[in-house]
Amino acid sequence: MDKNTIIGFVLIAVVLIGFSWYNQPSAEQIEAQRKEDSIAAVIKENAAKKQQAEAEAKKQQAEAAAQGDTTSLFFSALNGENQPVVLKNGKVELTIGTKGGTISKAIIKGFEDKDNKMDVTLFDDQTQKMNFMLAGKQENIITQDLYFTPSNVSDSTVTMTAEAGNGGSIVLDYRLGKDYMLHFSLAANGLASAFAPNYKEMDIEWTDLARQQEKGFTFENRYTSVTYKEKLGGTDYLSETAEKVDEKIDETLDWVAFKNQFFSAALISKDDFKGGSLLTSVPQEKGSGFLKQFNAKLKTQFDPTGVQPSEFEMYIGPNDFRLIKDVELQSTFGKDLDLEQLVYLGWWLVRWINRWFTIYVFDWLTSWGFGMGIVLILITLLLKVITFPMVKKSYMSSAKMRVLKPKLDEATKEYDKPEDAMKKQQAMMQMYSQYGVSPLGGCLPMLIQFPIWMAMFFFVPNAIQLRRESFMWIDDLSTYDPIIEWGTNIWGIGDHLSLTCVLFCVSNVLYSYMTMRQQKDQMVGQQAEQMKMMQWMMYLMPIMFFFMFNDYSSGLNFYYFISLFFSAAIMWTLRKTTNDAKLLAILEAKYKENKNNPSKKTSGLASRLAAMQKQAEELQRQRQNQKK
């Protein structure tokens, strides 16, 4: 392996180290987490503020009513009793409160929560609020302050009506689909005179304190964020690791979602969201049971005459790529929503691999009834079979360089001085060309494996199929598998030691040793010295991986461990089945054939080195002439 190859390895290592650093929380973030107030105090404080605001609003409305002012339009709807109305099917159970008329609780059925109890509570009325705000000429109509009367009640439908003093009303009409899609609309009937003639938009404020649903608090936090879809673009999301993100959105949006690692609530508008602001706050304190505070302030179409209601849909369910694509077909808005983007599959190349290969293979293997651990092993085997021809070709290229090493040492021993490095490299390339050997072929395994490894890096942590799936000693493939826990957070490690992470890092060290030993056998002269400088980096990478992956899912660590195991087995088998003497004889025959064919050109790399050598010599002659 030449200098260019070494530089390539260094660049790959820099990318991996940079990626690890980018995804790790900063010291300031960790300190902020420690200083964060307890979540109970936050909820209590928010509830107190809300109660105070409601009391003040009622007082103002009562005073206005006594004076006969127009602000008493919904005075009769400011008092009442909050009664829950439940919409449910086999997949979700949604509670809509008569106070505010919006969803106050969402339960996703068929999934265990972090305490291993059946059904996941995505949010409730203590942590989540959705509020529609209409700016009237004399009065701001705020739905969370109003009491609604339910009608047309069934397991899948309810109509919430807040009566106005002039005979008009605000109507919220809900219809739950067969699984995870909720359809609803808001209309103002008989209230046209309460709004300015040019009033065409209403405001929506949606807040949620995201619940922790998985065992791994830190890992789940990395996949919890506000995600949104631009109408004329793709999806984007707020940073999961920043201390606080408050982003003003100028683009028109199709939907906004509050996303956990495996579950999401997405709000969709038929007439788009005309910009607004999105906020995700500092991660909450570990042990509080919550992850992040979300807030979305949006604007959308509103018809004061009530002729055209404002229509919405909500997806409330698991982040399952195939399932979301199927549920999206139930939308009545005729939009290409791309809700499946809630399952993040990586950068464009990596996403392409996951979208058109990994998902199909994964679905095919799971259709045979295999457990998730076996599926990961079979995916690894399949990838090794597919890439074996290229890996074998790469290995044979390295083997050719190995058997030629004595000849290269002999042919280039006269160029051991530092100033002769270019001549030595040129001579080596000349010999490689004559023997029909490519010195860059040994780098192919890394180039092949890197995009596949990155594809699995994004696919496995987002595969809800691995959630709560056990395999051998692993209780849950979607989170870490501790062999020891100590309850106190240690920077860089956490509060546990993951067995699959240890296995992955140990196997990485062993595989690096095998690779470095093989490369050492083919290095000539100064190349061998340069390789010694690379060894420390190759052995340092597994240590870096330990700090990066100790908190990651055991499924991902297990895949990397199995992948390295099979890679080492393939390398060992190829080494044992390669006859060096026979291979050298083939190369000698190739050399004689090329020697008897003077018209055969040297390889592109060798010719470029020769040209560089000539330029260097010419430059040196010019300098010597100038000195004379």
mmCIF file with all atom_site columns, C-alpha atoms in Angstrom, residues 111-217:
data_model
loop_
_atom_site.group_PDB
_atom_site.id
_atom_site.type_symbol
_atom_site.label_atom_id
_atom_site.label_alt_id
_atom_site.label_comp_id
_atom_site.label_asym_id
_atom_site.label_entity_id
_atom_site.label_seq_id
_atom_site.pdbx_PDB_ins_code
_atom_site.Cartn_x
_atom_site.Cartn_y
_atom_site.Cartn_z
_atom_site.occupancy
_atom_site.B_iso_or_equiv
_atom_site.pdbx_formal_charge
_atom_site.auth_seq_id
_atom_site.auth_comp_id
_atom_site.auth_asym_id
_atom_site.auth_atom_id
_atom_site.pdbx_PDB_model_num
ATOM 1   C CA . PHE A 1 111 ? -46.203 -1.587 21.885 1.00 0.00 ? 111 PHE A CA 1
ATOM 2   C CA . GLU A 1 112 ? -44.584 -1.817 25.314 1.00 0.00 ? 112 GLU A CA 1
ATOM 3   C CA . ASP A 1 113 ? -43.435 1.332  27.085 1.00 0.00 ? 113 ASP A CA 1
ATOM 4   C CA . LYS A 1 114 ? -40.064 1.710  28.782 1.00 0.00 ? 114 LYS A CA 1
ATOM 5   C CA . ASP A 1 115 ? -41.453 0.065  31.931 1.00 0.00 ? 115 ASP A CA 1
ATOM 6   C CA . ASN A 1 116 ? -42.496 -3.008 29.896 1.00 0.00 ? 116 ASN A CA 1
ATOM 7   C CA . LYS A 1 117 ? -46.195 -2.174 30.280 1.00 0.00 ? 117 LYS A CA 1
ATOM 8   C CA . MET A 1 118 ? -48.391 -2.703 27.243 1.00 0.00 ? 118 MET A CA 1
ATOM 9   C CA . ASP A 1 119 ? -49.382 0.330  25.143 1.00 0.00 ? 119 ASP A CA 1
ATOM 10  C CA . VAL A 1 120 ? -47.350 3.517  24.778 1.00 0.00 ? 120 VAL A CA 1
ATOM 11  C CA . THR A 1 121 ? -48.689 6.844  26.025 1.00 0.00 ? 121 THR A CA 1
ATOM 12  C CA . LEU A 1 122 ? -47.228 9.286  23.522 1.00 0.00 ? 122 LEU A CA 1
ATOM 13  C CA . PHE A 1 123 ? -48.568 12.350 25.345 1.00 0.00 ? 123 PHE A CA 1
ATOM 14  C CA . ASP A 1 124 ? -51.277 13.456 27.776 1.00 0.00 ? 124 ASP A CA 1
ATOM 15  C CA . ASP A 1 125 ? -52.940 16.695 28.915 1.00 0.00 ? 125 ASP A CA 1
ATOM 16  C CA . GLN A 1 126 ? -50.130 17.420 31.392 1.00 0.00 ? 126 GLN A CA 1
ATOM 17  C CA . THR A 1 127 ? -47.461 17.602 28.684 1.00 0.00 ? 127 THR A CA 1
ATOM 18  C CA . GLN A 1 128 ? -49.145 18.380 25.356 1.00 0.00 ? 128 GLN A CA 1
ATOM 19  C CA . LYS A 1 129 ? -51.349 21.273 24.215 1.00 0.00 ? 129 LYS A CA 1
ATOM 20  C CA . MET A 1 130 ? -52.751 22.304 20.850 1.00 0.00 ? 130 MET A CA 1
ATOM 21  C CA . ASN A 1 131 ? -54.349 25.712 20.603 1.00 0.00 ? 131 ASN A CA 1
ATOM 22  C CA . PHE A 1 132 ? -56.091 27.489 17.702 1.00 0.00 ? 132 PHE A CA 1
ATOM 23  C CA . MET A 1 133 ? -56.115 31.288 17.918 1.00 0.00 ? 133 MET A CA 1
ATOM 24  C CA . LEU A 1 134 ? -58.318 33.621 15.862 1.00 0.00 ? 134 LEU A CA 1
ATOM 25  C CA . ALA A 1 135 ? -57.772 37.382 15.886 1.00 0.00 ? 135 ALA A CA 1
ATOM 26  C CA . GLY A 1 136 ? -61.179 39.112 15.866 1.00 0.00 ? 136 GLY A CA 1
ATOM 27  C CA . LYS A 1 137 ? -61.889 42.815 15.543 1.00 0.00 ? 137 LYS A CA 1
ATOM 28  C CA . GLN A 1 138 ? -62.766 43.150 19.228 1.00 0.00 ? 138 GLN A CA 1
ATOM 29  C CA . GLU A 1 139 ? -61.919 39.752 20.669 1.00 0.00 ? 139 GLU A CA 1
ATOM 30  C CA . ASN A 1 140 ? -59.247 37.102 20.235 1.00 0.00 ? 140 ASN A CA 1
ATOM 31  C CA . ILE A 1 141 ? -60.872 33.674 20.127 1.00 0.00 ? 141 ILE A CA 1
ATOM 32  C CA . ILE A 1 142 ? -58.601 31.114 21.812 1.00 0.00 ? 142 ILE A CA 1
ATOM 33  C CA . THR A 1 143 ? -59.864 27.544 21.720 1.00 0.00 ? 143 THR A CA 1
ATOM 34  C CA . GLN A 1 144 ? -58.029 26.364 24.832 1.00 0.00 ? 144 GLN A CA 1
ATOM 35  C CA . ASP A 1 145 ? -60.109 28.856 26.876 1.00 0.00 ? 145 ASP A CA 1
ATOM 36  C CA . LEU A 1 146 ? -63.433 27.520 25.592 1.00 0.00 ? 146 LEU A CA 1
ATOM 37  C CA . TYR A 1 147 ? -65.642 24.621 26.651 1.00 0.00 ? 147 TYR A CA 1
ATOM 38  C CA . PHE A 1 148 ? -67.076 22.611 23.768 1.00 0.00 ? 148 PHE A CA 1
ATOM 39  C CA . THR A 1 149 ? -70.183 20.489 23.596 1.00 0.00 ? 149 THR A CA 1
ATOM 40  C CA . PRO A 1 150 ? -69.688 17.036 22.017 1.00 0.00 ? 150 PRO A CA 1
ATOM 41  C CA . SER A 1 151 ? -72.126 15.543 19.500 1.00 0.00 ? 151 SER A CA 1
ATOM 42  C CA . ASN A 1 152 ? -72.127 12.850 16.822 1.00 0.00 ? 152 ASN A CA 1
ATOM 43  C CA . VAL A 1 153 ? -70.100 10.735 19.253 1.00 0.00 ? 153 VAL A CA 1
ATOM 44  C CA . SER A 1 154 ? -68.892 7.255  18.256 1.00 0.00 ? 154 SER A CA 1
ATOM 45  C CA . ASP A 1 155 ? -65.652 5.289  18.468 1.00 0.00 ? 155 ASP A CA 1
ATOM 46  C CA . SER A 1 156 ? -64.418 7.048  15.344 1.00 0.00 ? 156 SER A CA 1
ATOM 47  C CA . THR A 1 157 ? -66.228 10.427 15.250 1.00 0.00 ? 157 THR A CA 1
ATOM 48  C CA . VAL A 1 158 ? -67.031 13.427 17.418 1.00 0.00 ? 158 VAL A CA 1
ATOM 49  C CA . THR A 1 159 ? -68.085 17.003 16.735 1.00 0.00 ? 159 THR A CA 1
ATOM 50  C CA . MET A 1 160 ? -67.017 19.629 19.264 1.00 0.00 ? 160 MET A CA 1
ATOM 51  C CA . THR A 1 161 ? -69.027 22.891 19.264 1.00 0.00 ? 161 THR A CA 1
ATOM 52  C CA . ALA A 1 162 ? -68.403 26.086 21.216 1.00 0.00 ? 162 ALA A CA 1
ATOM 53  C CA . GLU A 1 163 ? -71.485 28.330 21.085 1.00 0.00 ? 163 GLU A CA 1
ATOM 54  C CA . ALA A 1 164 ? -71.165 32.095 20.675 1.00 0.00 ? 164 ALA A CA 1
ATOM 55  C CA . GLY A 1 165 ? -73.551 34.642 22.141 1.00 0.00 ? 165 GLY A CA 1
ATOM 56  C CA . ASN A 1 166 ? -74.716 35.819 18.696 1.00 0.00 ? 166 ASN A CA 1
ATOM 57  C CA . GLY A 1 167 ? -75.801 32.327 17.620 1.00 0.00 ? 167 GLY A CA 1
ATOM 58  C CA . GLY A 1 168 ? -72.551 31.549 15.852 1.00 0.00 ? 168 GLY A CA 1
ATOM 59  C CA . SER A 1 169 ? -70.109 28.821 16.819 1.00 0.00 ? 169 SER A CA 1
ATOM 60  C CA . ILE A 1 170 ? -66.643 27.346 16.518 1.00 0.00 ? 170 ILE A CA 1
ATOM 61  C CA . VAL A 1 171 ? -66.835 23.729 15.358 1.00 0.00 ? 171 VAL A CA 1
ATOM 62  C CA . LEU A 1 172 ? -64.089 21.099 15.520 1.00 0.00 ? 172 LEU A CA 1
ATOM 63  C CA . ASP A 1 173 ? -65.071 17.937 13.652 1.00 0.00 ? 173 ASP A CA 1
ATOM 64  C CA . TYR A 1 174 ? -63.022 14.732 14.142 1.00 0.00 ? 174 TYR A CA 1
ATOM 65  C CA . ARG A 1 175 ? -62.925 11.416 12.286 1.00 0.00 ? 175 ARG A CA 1
ATOM 66  C CA . LEU A 1 176 ? -60.487 8.641  13.179 1.00 0.00 ? 176 LEU A CA 1
ATOM 67  C CA . GLY A 1 177 ? -59.351 6.379  10.333 1.00 0.00 ? 177 GLY A CA 1
ATOM 68  C CA . LYS A 1 178 ? -58.867 2.636  10.492 1.00 0.00 ? 178 LYS A CA 1
ATOM 69  C CA . ASP A 1 179 ? -55.436 2.887  12.080 1.00 0.00 ? 179 ASP A CA 1
ATOM 70  C CA . TYR A 1 180 ? -53.099 5.834  12.773 1.00 0.00 ? 180 TYR A CA 1
ATOM 71  C CA . MET A 1 181 ? -54.576 8.727  10.751 1.00 0.00 ? 181 MET A CA 1
ATOM 72  C CA . LEU A 1 182 ? -56.905 11.290 12.326 1.00 0.00 ? 182 LEU A CA 1
ATOM 73  C CA . HIS A 1 183 ? -58.875 13.683 10.088 1.00 0.00 ? 183 HIS A CA 1
ATOM 74  C CA . PHE A 1 184 ? -60.324 16.900 11.559 1.00 0.00 ? 184 PHE A CA 1
ATOM 75  C CA . SER A 1 185 ? -61.414 20.397 10.618 1.00 0.00 ? 185 SER A CA 1
ATOM 76  C CA . LEU A 1 186 ? -62.119 23.764 12.241 1.00 0.00 ? 186 LEU A CA 1
ATOM 77  C CA . ALA A 1 187 ? -64.878 26.087 11.046 1.00 0.00 ? 187 ALA A CA 1
ATOM 78  C CA . ALA A 1 188 ? -66.352 29.361 12.296 1.00 0.00 ? 188 ALA A CA 1
ATOM 79  C CA . ASN A 1 189 ? -70.094 29.492 11.633 1.00 0.00 ? 189 ASN A CA 1
ATOM 80  C CA . GLY A 1 190 ? -72.027 32.762 11.761 1.00 0.00 ? 190 GLY A CA 1
ATOM 81  C CA . LEU A 1 191 ? -69.016 34.765 12.957 1.00 0.00 ? 191 LEU A CA 1
ATOM 82  C CA . ALA A 1 192 ? -68.028 36.661 9.805  1.00 0.00 ? 192 ALA A CA 1
ATOM 83  C CA . SER A 1 193 ? -68.818 40.016 11.398 1.00 0.00 ? 193 SER A CA 1
ATOM 84  C CA . ALA A 1 194 ? -66.396 39.313 14.248 1.00 0.00 ? 194 ALA A CA 1
ATOM 85  C CA . PHE A 1 195 ? -63.389 39.405 11.904 1.00 0.00 ? 195 PHE A CA 1
ATOM 86  C CA . ALA A 1 196 ? -61.838 42.028 9.669  1.00 0.00 ? 196 ALA A CA 1
ATOM 87  C CA . PRO A 1 197 ? -62.760 41.696 5.967  1.00 0.00 ? 197 PRO A CA 1
ATOM 88  C CA . ASN A 1 198 ? -59.170 40.831 4.980  1.00 0.00 ? 198 ASN A CA 1
ATOM 89  C CA . TYR A 1 199 ? -58.589 38.315 7.788  1.00 0.00 ? 199 TYR A CA 1
ATOM 90  C CA . LYS A 1 200 ? -57.530 35.030 6.120  1.00 0.00 ? 200 LYS A CA 1
ATOM 91  C CA . GLU A 1 201 ? -55.124 33.254 8.504  1.00 0.00 ? 201 GLU A CA 1
ATOM 92  C CA . MET A 1 202 ? -55.255 31.791 11.967 1.00 0.00 ? 202 MET A CA 1
ATOM 93  C CA . ASP A 1 203 ? -52.466 30.916 14.393 1.00 0.00 ? 203 ASP A CA 1
ATOM 94  C CA . ILE A 1 204 ? -51.742 27.492 15.830 1.00 0.00 ? 204 ILE A CA 1
ATOM 95  C CA . GLU A 1 205 ? -49.569 26.833 18.843 1.00 0.00 ? 205 GLU A CA 1
ATOM 96  C CA . TRP A 1 206 ? -48.608 23.239 19.565 1.00 0.00 ? 206 TRP A CA 1
ATOM 97  C CA . THR A 1 207 ? -46.422 22.238 22.518 1.00 0.00 ? 207 THR A CA 1
ATOM 98  C CA . ASP A 1 208 ? -45.271 18.901 23.853 1.00 0.00 ? 208 ASP A CA 1
ATOM 99  C CA . LEU A 1 209 ? -42.907 17.637 26.514 1.00 0.00 ? 209 LEU A CA 1
ATOM 100 C CA . ALA A 1 210 ? -41.578 14.507 24.793 1.00 0.00 ? 210 ALA A CA 1
ATOM 101 C CA . ARG A 1 211 ? -41.792 11.410 26.964 1.00 0.00 ? 211 ARG A CA 1
ATOM 102 C CA . GLN A 1 212 ? -38.914 8.964  27.281 1.00 0.00 ? 212 GLN A CA 1
ATOM 103 C CA . GLN A 1 213 ? -40.143 5.712  25.707 1.00 0.00 ? 213 GLN A CA 1
ATOM 104 C CA . GLU A 1 214 ? -36.904 3.674  25.624 1.00 0.00 ? 214 GLU A CA 1
ATOM 105 C CA . LYS A 1 215 ? -34.358 2.481  28.160 1.00 0.00 ? 215 LYS A CA 1
ATOM 106 C CA . GLY A 1 216 ? -31.459 4.439  26.701 1.00 0.00 ? 216 GLY A CA 1
ATOM 107 C CA . PHE A 1 217 ? -32.125 8.083  27.592 1.00 0.00 ? 217 PHE A CA 1
#
